[in-house]
Coordinates of C-alpha atoms in Angstrom, one line a residue:
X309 CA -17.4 61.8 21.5
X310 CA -20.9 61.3 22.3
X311 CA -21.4 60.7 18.4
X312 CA -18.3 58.0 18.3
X313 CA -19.9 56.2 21.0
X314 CA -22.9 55.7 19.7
X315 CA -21.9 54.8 16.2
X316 CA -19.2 52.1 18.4
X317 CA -22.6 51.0 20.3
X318 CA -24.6 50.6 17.2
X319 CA -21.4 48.5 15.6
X320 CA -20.7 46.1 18.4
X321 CA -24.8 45.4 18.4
X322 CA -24.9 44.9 14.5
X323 CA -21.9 42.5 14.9
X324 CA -23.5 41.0 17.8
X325 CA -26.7 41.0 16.0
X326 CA -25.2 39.1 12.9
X327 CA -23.2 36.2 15.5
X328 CA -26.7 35.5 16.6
X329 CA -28.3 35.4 13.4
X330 CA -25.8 32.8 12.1
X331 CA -25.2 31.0 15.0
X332 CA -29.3 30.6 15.1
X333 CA -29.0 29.6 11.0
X334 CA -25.9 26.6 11.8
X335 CA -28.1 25.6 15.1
X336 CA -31.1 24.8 12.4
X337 CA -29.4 23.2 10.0
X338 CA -28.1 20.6 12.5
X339 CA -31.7 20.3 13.8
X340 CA -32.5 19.6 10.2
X341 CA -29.9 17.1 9.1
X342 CA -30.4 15.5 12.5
X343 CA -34.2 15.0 11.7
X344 CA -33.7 13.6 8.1
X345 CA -31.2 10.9 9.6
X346 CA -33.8 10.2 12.3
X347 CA -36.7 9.8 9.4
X348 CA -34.6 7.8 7.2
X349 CA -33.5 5.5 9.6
X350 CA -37.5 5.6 10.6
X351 CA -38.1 4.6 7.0
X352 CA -35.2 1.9 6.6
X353 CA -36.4 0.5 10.0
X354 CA -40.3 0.3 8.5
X355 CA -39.2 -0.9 5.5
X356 CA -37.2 -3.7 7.2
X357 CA -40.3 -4.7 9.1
X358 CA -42.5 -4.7 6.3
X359 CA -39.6 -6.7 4.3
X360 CA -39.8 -9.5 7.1
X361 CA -43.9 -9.5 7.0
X362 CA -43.8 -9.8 3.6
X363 CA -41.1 -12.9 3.9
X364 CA -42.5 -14.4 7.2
X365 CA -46.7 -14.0 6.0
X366 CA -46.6 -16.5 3.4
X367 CA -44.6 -18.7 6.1
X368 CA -47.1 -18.1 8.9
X369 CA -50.2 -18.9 6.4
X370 CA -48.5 -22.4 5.5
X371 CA -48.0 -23.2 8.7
X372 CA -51.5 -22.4 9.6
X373 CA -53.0 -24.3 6.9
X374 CA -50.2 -27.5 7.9
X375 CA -51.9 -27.4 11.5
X376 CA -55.3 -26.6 11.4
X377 CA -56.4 -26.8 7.7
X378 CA -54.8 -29.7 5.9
X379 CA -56.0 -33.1 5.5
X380 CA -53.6 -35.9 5.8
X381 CA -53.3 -38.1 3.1
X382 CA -51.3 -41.5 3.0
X383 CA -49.4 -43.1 -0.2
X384 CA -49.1 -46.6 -1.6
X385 CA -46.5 -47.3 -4.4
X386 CA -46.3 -50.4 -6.5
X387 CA -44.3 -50.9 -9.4
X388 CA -44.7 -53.3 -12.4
X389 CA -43.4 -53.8 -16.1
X390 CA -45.0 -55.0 -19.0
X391 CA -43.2 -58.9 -20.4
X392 CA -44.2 -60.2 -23.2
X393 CA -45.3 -64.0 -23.8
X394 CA -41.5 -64.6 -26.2
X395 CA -39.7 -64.1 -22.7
X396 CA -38.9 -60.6 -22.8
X397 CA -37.2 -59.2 -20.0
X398 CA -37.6 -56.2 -17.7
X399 CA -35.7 -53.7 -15.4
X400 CA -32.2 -53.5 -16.1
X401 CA -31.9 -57.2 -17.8
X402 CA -33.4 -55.6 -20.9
X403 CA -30.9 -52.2 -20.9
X404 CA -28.0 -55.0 -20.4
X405 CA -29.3 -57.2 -22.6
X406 CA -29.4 -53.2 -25.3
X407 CA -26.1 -52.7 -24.5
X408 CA -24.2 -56.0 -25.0
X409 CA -26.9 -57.6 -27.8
X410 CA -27.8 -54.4 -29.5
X411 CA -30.9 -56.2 -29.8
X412 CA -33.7 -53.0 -29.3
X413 CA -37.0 -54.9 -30.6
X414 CA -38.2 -56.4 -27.3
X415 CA -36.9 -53.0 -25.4
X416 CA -39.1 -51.0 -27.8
X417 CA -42.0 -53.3 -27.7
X418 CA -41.5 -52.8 -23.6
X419 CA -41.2 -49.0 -23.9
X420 CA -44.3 -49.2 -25.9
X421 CA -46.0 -50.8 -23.8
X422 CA -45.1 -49.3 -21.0
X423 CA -46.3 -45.5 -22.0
X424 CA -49.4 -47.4 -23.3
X425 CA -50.1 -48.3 -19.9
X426 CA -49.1 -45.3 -18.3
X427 CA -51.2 -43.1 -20.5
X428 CA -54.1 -45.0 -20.0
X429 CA -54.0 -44.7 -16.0
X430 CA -54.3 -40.9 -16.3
X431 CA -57.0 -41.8 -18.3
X432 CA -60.7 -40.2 -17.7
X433 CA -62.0 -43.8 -19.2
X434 CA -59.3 -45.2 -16.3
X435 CA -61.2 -42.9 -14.0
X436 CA -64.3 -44.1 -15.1
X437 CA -64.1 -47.5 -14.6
X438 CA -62.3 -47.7 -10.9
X439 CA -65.3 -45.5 -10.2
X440 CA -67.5 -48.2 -11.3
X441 CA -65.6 -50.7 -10.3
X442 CA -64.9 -49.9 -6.6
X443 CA -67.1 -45.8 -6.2
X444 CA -64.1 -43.9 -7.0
X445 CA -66.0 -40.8 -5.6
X446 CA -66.6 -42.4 -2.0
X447 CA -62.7 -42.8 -1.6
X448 CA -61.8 -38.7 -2.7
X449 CA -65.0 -37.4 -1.1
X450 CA -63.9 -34.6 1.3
X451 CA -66.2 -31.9 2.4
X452 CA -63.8 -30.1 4.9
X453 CA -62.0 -26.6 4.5
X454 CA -58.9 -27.8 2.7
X455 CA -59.0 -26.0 -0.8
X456 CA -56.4 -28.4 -2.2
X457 CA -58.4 -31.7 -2.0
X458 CA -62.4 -30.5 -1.4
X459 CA -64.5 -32.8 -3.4
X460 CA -68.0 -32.7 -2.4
X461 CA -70.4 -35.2 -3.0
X462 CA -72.7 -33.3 -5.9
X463 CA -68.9 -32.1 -8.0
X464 CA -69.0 -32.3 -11.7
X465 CA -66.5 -35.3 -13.1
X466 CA -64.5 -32.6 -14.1
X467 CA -63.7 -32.1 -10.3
X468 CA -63.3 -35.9 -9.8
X469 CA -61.1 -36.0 -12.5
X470 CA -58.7 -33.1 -11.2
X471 CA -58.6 -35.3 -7.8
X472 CA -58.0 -38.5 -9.2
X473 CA -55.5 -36.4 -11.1
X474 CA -54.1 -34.9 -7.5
X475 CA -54.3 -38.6 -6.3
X476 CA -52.8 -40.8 -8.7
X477 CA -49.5 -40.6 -10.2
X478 CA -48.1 -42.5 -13.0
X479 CA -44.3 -42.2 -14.1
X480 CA -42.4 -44.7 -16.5
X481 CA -39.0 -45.6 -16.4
X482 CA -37.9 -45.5 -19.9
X483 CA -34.1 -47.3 -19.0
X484 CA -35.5 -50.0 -16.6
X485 CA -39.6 -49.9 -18.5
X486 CA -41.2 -50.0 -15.0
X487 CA -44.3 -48.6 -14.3
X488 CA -44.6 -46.9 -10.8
X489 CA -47.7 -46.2 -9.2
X490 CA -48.8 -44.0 -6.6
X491 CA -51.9 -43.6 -4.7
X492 CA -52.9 -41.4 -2.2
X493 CA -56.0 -41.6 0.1
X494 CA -57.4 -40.6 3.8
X495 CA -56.3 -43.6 4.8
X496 CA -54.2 -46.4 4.5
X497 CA -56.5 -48.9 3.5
X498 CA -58.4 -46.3 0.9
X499 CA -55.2 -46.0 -0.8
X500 CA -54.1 -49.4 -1.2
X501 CA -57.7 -50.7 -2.4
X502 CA -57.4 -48.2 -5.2
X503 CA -53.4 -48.7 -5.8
X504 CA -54.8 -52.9 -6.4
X505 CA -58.0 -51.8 -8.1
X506 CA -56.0 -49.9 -10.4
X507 CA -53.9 -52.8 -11.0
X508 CA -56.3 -54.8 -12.0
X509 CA -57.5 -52.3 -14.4
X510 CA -53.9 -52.0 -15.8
X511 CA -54.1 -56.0 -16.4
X512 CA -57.6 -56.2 -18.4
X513 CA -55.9 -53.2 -20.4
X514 CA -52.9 -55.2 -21.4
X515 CA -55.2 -58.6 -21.7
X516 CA -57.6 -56.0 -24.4
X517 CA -54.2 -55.2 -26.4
X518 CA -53.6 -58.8 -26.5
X519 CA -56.6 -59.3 -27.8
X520 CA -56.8 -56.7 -30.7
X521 CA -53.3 -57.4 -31.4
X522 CA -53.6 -60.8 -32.0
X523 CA -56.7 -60.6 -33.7
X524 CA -55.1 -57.8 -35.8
X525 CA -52.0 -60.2 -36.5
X526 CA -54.6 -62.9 -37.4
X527 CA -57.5 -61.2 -39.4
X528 CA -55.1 -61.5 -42.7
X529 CA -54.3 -65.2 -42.1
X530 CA -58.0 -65.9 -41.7
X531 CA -59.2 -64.3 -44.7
X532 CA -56.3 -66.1 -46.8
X533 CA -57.5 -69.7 -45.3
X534 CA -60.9 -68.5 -45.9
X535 CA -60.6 -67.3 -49.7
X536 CA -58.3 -70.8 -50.5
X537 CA -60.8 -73.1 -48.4
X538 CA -63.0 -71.5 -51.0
X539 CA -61.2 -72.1 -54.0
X540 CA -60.2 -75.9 -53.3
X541 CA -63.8 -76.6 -52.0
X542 CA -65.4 -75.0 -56.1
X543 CA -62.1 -76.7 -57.6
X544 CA -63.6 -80.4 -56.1
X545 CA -67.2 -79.5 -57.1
X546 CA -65.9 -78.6 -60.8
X547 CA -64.1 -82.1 -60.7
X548 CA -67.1 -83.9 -59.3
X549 CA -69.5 -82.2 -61.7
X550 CA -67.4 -83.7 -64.8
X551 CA -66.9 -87.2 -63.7
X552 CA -70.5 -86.9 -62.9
X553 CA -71.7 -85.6 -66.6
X554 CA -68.9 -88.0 -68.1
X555 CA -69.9 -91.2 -66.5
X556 CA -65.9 -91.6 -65.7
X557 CA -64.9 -91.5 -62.1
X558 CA -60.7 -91.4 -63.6
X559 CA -59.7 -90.6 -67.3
X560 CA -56.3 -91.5 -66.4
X561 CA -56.9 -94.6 -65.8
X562 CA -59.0 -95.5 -69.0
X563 CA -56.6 -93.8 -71.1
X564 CA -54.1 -95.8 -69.6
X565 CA -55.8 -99.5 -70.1
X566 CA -56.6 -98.4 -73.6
X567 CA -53.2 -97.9 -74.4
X568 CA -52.3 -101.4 -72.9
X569 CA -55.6 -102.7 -75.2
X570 CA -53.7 -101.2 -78.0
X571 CA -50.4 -102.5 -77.3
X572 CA -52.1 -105.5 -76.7
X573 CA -54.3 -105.8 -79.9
X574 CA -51.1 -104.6 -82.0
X575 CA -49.1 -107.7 -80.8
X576 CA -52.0 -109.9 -81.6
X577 CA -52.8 -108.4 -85.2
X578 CA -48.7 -108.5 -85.7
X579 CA -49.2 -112.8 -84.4
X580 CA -52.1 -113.1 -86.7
X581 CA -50.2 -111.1 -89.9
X582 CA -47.0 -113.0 -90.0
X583 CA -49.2 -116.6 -89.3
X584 CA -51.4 -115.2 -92.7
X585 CA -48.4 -114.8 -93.8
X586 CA -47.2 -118.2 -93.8
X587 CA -50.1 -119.7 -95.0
X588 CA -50.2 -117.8 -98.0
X589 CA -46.9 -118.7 -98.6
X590 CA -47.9 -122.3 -98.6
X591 CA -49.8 -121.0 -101.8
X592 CA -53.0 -123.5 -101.4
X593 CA -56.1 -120.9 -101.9
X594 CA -58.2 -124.1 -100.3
X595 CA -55.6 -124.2 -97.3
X596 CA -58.6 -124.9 -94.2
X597 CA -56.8 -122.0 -92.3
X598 CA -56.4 -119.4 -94.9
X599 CA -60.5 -118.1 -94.5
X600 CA -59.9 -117.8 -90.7
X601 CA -56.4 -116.5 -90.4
X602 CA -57.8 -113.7 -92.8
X603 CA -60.9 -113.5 -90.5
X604 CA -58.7 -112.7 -87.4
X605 CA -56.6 -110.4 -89.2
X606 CA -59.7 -108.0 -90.3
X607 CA -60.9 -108.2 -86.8
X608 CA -57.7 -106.8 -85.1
X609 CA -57.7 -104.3 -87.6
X610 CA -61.6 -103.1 -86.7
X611 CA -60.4 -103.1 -83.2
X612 CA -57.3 -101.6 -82.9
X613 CA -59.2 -98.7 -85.2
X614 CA -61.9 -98.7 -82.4
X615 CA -59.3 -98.5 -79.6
X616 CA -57.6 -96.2 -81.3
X617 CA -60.6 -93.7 -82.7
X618 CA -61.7 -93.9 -78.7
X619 CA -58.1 -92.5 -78.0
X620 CA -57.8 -89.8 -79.9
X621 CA -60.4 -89.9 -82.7
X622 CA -62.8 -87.5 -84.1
X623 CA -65.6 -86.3 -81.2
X624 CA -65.8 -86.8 -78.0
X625 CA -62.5 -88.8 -77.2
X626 CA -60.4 -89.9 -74.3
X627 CA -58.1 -88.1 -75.1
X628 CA -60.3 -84.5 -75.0
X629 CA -61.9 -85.8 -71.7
X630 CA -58.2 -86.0 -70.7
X631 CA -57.1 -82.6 -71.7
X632 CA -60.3 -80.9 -69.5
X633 CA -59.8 -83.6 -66.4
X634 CA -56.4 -82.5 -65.8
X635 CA -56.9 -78.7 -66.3
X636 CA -59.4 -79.8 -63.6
X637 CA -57.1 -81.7 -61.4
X638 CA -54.5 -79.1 -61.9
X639 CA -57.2 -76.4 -60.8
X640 CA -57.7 -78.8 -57.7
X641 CA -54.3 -79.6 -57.0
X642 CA -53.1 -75.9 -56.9
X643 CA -55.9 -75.1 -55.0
X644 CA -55.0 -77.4 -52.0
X645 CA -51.4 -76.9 -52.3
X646 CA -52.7 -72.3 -51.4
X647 CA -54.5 -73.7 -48.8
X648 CA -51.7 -76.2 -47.1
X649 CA -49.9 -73.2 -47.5
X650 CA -52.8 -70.9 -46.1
X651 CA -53.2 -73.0 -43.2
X652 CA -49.4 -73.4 -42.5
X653 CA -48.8 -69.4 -42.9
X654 CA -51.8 -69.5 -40.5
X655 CA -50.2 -71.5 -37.8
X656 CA -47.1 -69.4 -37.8
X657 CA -49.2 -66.1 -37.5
X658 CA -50.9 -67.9 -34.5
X659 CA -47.0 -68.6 -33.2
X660 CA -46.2 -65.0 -33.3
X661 CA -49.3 -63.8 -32.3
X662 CA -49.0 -65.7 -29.1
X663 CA -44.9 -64.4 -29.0
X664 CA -47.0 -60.7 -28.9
X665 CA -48.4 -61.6 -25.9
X666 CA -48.2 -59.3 -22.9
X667 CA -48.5 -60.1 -19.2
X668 CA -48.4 -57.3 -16.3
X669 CA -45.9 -58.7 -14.3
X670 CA -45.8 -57.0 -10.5
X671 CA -42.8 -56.4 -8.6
X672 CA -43.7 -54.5 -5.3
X673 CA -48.0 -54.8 -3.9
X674 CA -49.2 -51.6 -3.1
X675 CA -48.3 -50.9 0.5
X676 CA -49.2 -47.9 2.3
X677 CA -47.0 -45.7 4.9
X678 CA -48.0 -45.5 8.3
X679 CA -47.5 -42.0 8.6
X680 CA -49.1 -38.8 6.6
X681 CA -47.0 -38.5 3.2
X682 CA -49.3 -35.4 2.5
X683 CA -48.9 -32.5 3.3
X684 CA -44.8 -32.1 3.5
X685 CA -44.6 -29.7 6.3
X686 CA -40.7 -29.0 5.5
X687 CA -41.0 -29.0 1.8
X688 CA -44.5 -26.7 2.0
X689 CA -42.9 -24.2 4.4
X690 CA -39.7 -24.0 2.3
X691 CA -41.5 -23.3 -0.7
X692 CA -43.7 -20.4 1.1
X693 CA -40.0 -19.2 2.3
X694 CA -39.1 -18.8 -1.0
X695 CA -41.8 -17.6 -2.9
X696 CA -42.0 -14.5 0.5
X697 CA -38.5 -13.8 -0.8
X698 CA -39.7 -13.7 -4.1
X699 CA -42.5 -11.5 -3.3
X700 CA -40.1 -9.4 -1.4
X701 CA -37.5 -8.9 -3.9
X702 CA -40.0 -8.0 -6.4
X703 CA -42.0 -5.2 -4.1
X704 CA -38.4 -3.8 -4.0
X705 CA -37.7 -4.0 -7.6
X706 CA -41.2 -1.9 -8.0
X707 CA -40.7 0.3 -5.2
X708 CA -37.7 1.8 -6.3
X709 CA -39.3 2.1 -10.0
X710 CA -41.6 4.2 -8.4
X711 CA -38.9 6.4 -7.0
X712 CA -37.5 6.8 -10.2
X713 CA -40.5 7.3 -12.1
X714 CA -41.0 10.0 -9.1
X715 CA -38.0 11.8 -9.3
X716 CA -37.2 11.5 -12.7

């Protein structure tokens, strides 16, 4: 009996024994799950935190440098269009007058022009002269703390470049061709002064492109007038230099009254034949007229040979002086008639050279804001919203890279 109990004491203890043991074993694992949901929701609660730093640090650091960093900068805009001397019209006029026309030389003389000016006021050389022109340095010169638009006095022209860059802007309206310009400056006044010094750059620009355009559209015409003022002025000297070495101011003329001595003499010598004639039909060898009518007759003949052997004889005749007088005059009269039409082809390039003209016509003065246009605290603290998000969603991305990288 003594033996049952024990071995029913030492039963009941091992079953008590093993109820402890594995309620002690559950009791742990509950401890256990219960810490790993306390730690991950530890680590989801850090990681939220450091998700809204990340987000709300860019944020904090534009809003900083809005209020205590930044210098305010103010904005004039002025808009012009380049026209051209012929009448060419800007803004929409010259997209209507595209559209119903389909007339696109004067829109693409406009467009030209227009990028031509453009181009040149993001310029260094534009840089370069409105610094000499009004000390372009004096108006961007800004020793304070703001990173975005330090210039100090003793920066390379690289540096004033990038701030004349930073403070002017240029764009072209390629529909309407109009130029639009904006300035920004510490103050109101800087940046109007430089919006109207740049304007008056913009016109000597388009006053130097009518210049080498119309000498460009002229050079040709020039040199054509030239070369036949030439020619008609060597063709003259030819003609003087014969009439000078001929002794005979007009051949023309001579030949011309030596023909009408010839007709004239053969008339007389055809009188003085048929009154010969007559007398020797009177047959009366002593006749008192017969020796002189004969006389008269031999005479004619002697001169209408001389006339005639001065015509166009053996030598030097009229009739060669003639031939190498009007080659001359032909030489002299083709070269005046090139340089009518030189002179004439002249006057028309000088027509559409002045049709090439262009003027810098402005429609809105440069006129500041009252208020700050720079910096946009909205638009600045909305971009620094984003890019945290961006910055967020791409420590994320990396994050659980790692992980994978980790685990796998």
């Amino acid at each position: 009996d003594v033996y049952k109990r024990q071995q029913e004491q030492a039963t009941t203890s091992s079953a008590a024994s093993m109820r402890d043991s594995s309620g002690s074993e559950s009791g742990s694992e509950i401890e256990r799950r219960r810490r790993e949901r306390q730690a991950a929701l530890t680590e989801r609660r850090r990681r939220r935190w450091v998700n809204v730093f990340i987000v709300i640090a860019p944020v904090a650091l534009a809003l900083a440098y809005v209020l205590w960093i930044a210098t305010p900068r103010y904005e004039a805009e002025s808009r012009f269009f380049v026209q051209s001397g012929s009448g060419q019209q800007g803004g929409g006029a010259m997209a209507a007058s595209l559209l119903t026309t389909g007339n696109s030389g004067g829109m693409l003389g406009g467009f030209v022009d227009g990028w031509a000016v453009s181009d040149f006021l993001k310029s260094r050389d534009c840089m370069r002269q409105l610094d000499k022109k009004v000390g372009l340095r004096h108006y961007l010169l800004n020793a304070g703390m703001d990173p975005a638009n330090h210039l100090s006095e003793d920066s390379s022209e690289d540096d004033l470049y990038r701030a004349y860059r930073a403070s002017v802007q240029v764009s072209f309206n390629a529909l309407e061709q109009i130029d639009v310009l904006r300035v920004r400056a510490y103050s109101p006044e800087d940046a109007e002064t430089l919006s109207k010094a740049l304007i008056g750059l913009a016109e000597e620009f388009v006053s130097t492109m009518n210049e080498k355009g119309v000498a460009d559209k002229l050079k040709v015409s020039e040199e054509s007038v030239r070369q036949a003022e030439q020619k008609a002025l060597g063709a003259r000297e030819a003609l003087t230099s014969w009439r000078t070495t001929h002794g005979n101011i007009d051949p023309t003329a001579t030949v011309a009254m030596l023909l009408n001595l010839s007709s004239q003499l053969e008339g007389e010598l055809s009188s003085a034949q048929i009154n010969l004639d007559k007398i020797r039909a009177l047959d009366n060898k002593d006749h008192f007229m017969l020796k002189p009518a004969e006389m008269q007759v031999v005479a004619l003949k002697k001169r209408l040979a001389s006339v005639r052997q001065r015509l166009s004889g053996d030598g030097n005749t009229e009739a060669k002086q003639l031939k190498s007088y009007e080659a001359l005059r032909n030489t002299q009269a083709f070269a005046d008639s090139n340089l009518t039409l030189a002179q004439q082809s002249y006057q028309q390039a000088v027509t559409d050279a002045l049709r090439l003209q262009r003027y810098l016509s402005i429609i809105a003065q440069p006129v500041s804001t009252d208020r700050p246009s720079s910096p946009r605290t909205s638009v600045l603290l909305l971009q620094a919203l984003a890019l945290g998000f961006v910055l967020m969603f791409v420590l994320r991305a990396a994050m659980a890279l790692l992980r994978g990288l980790r685990h796998g």
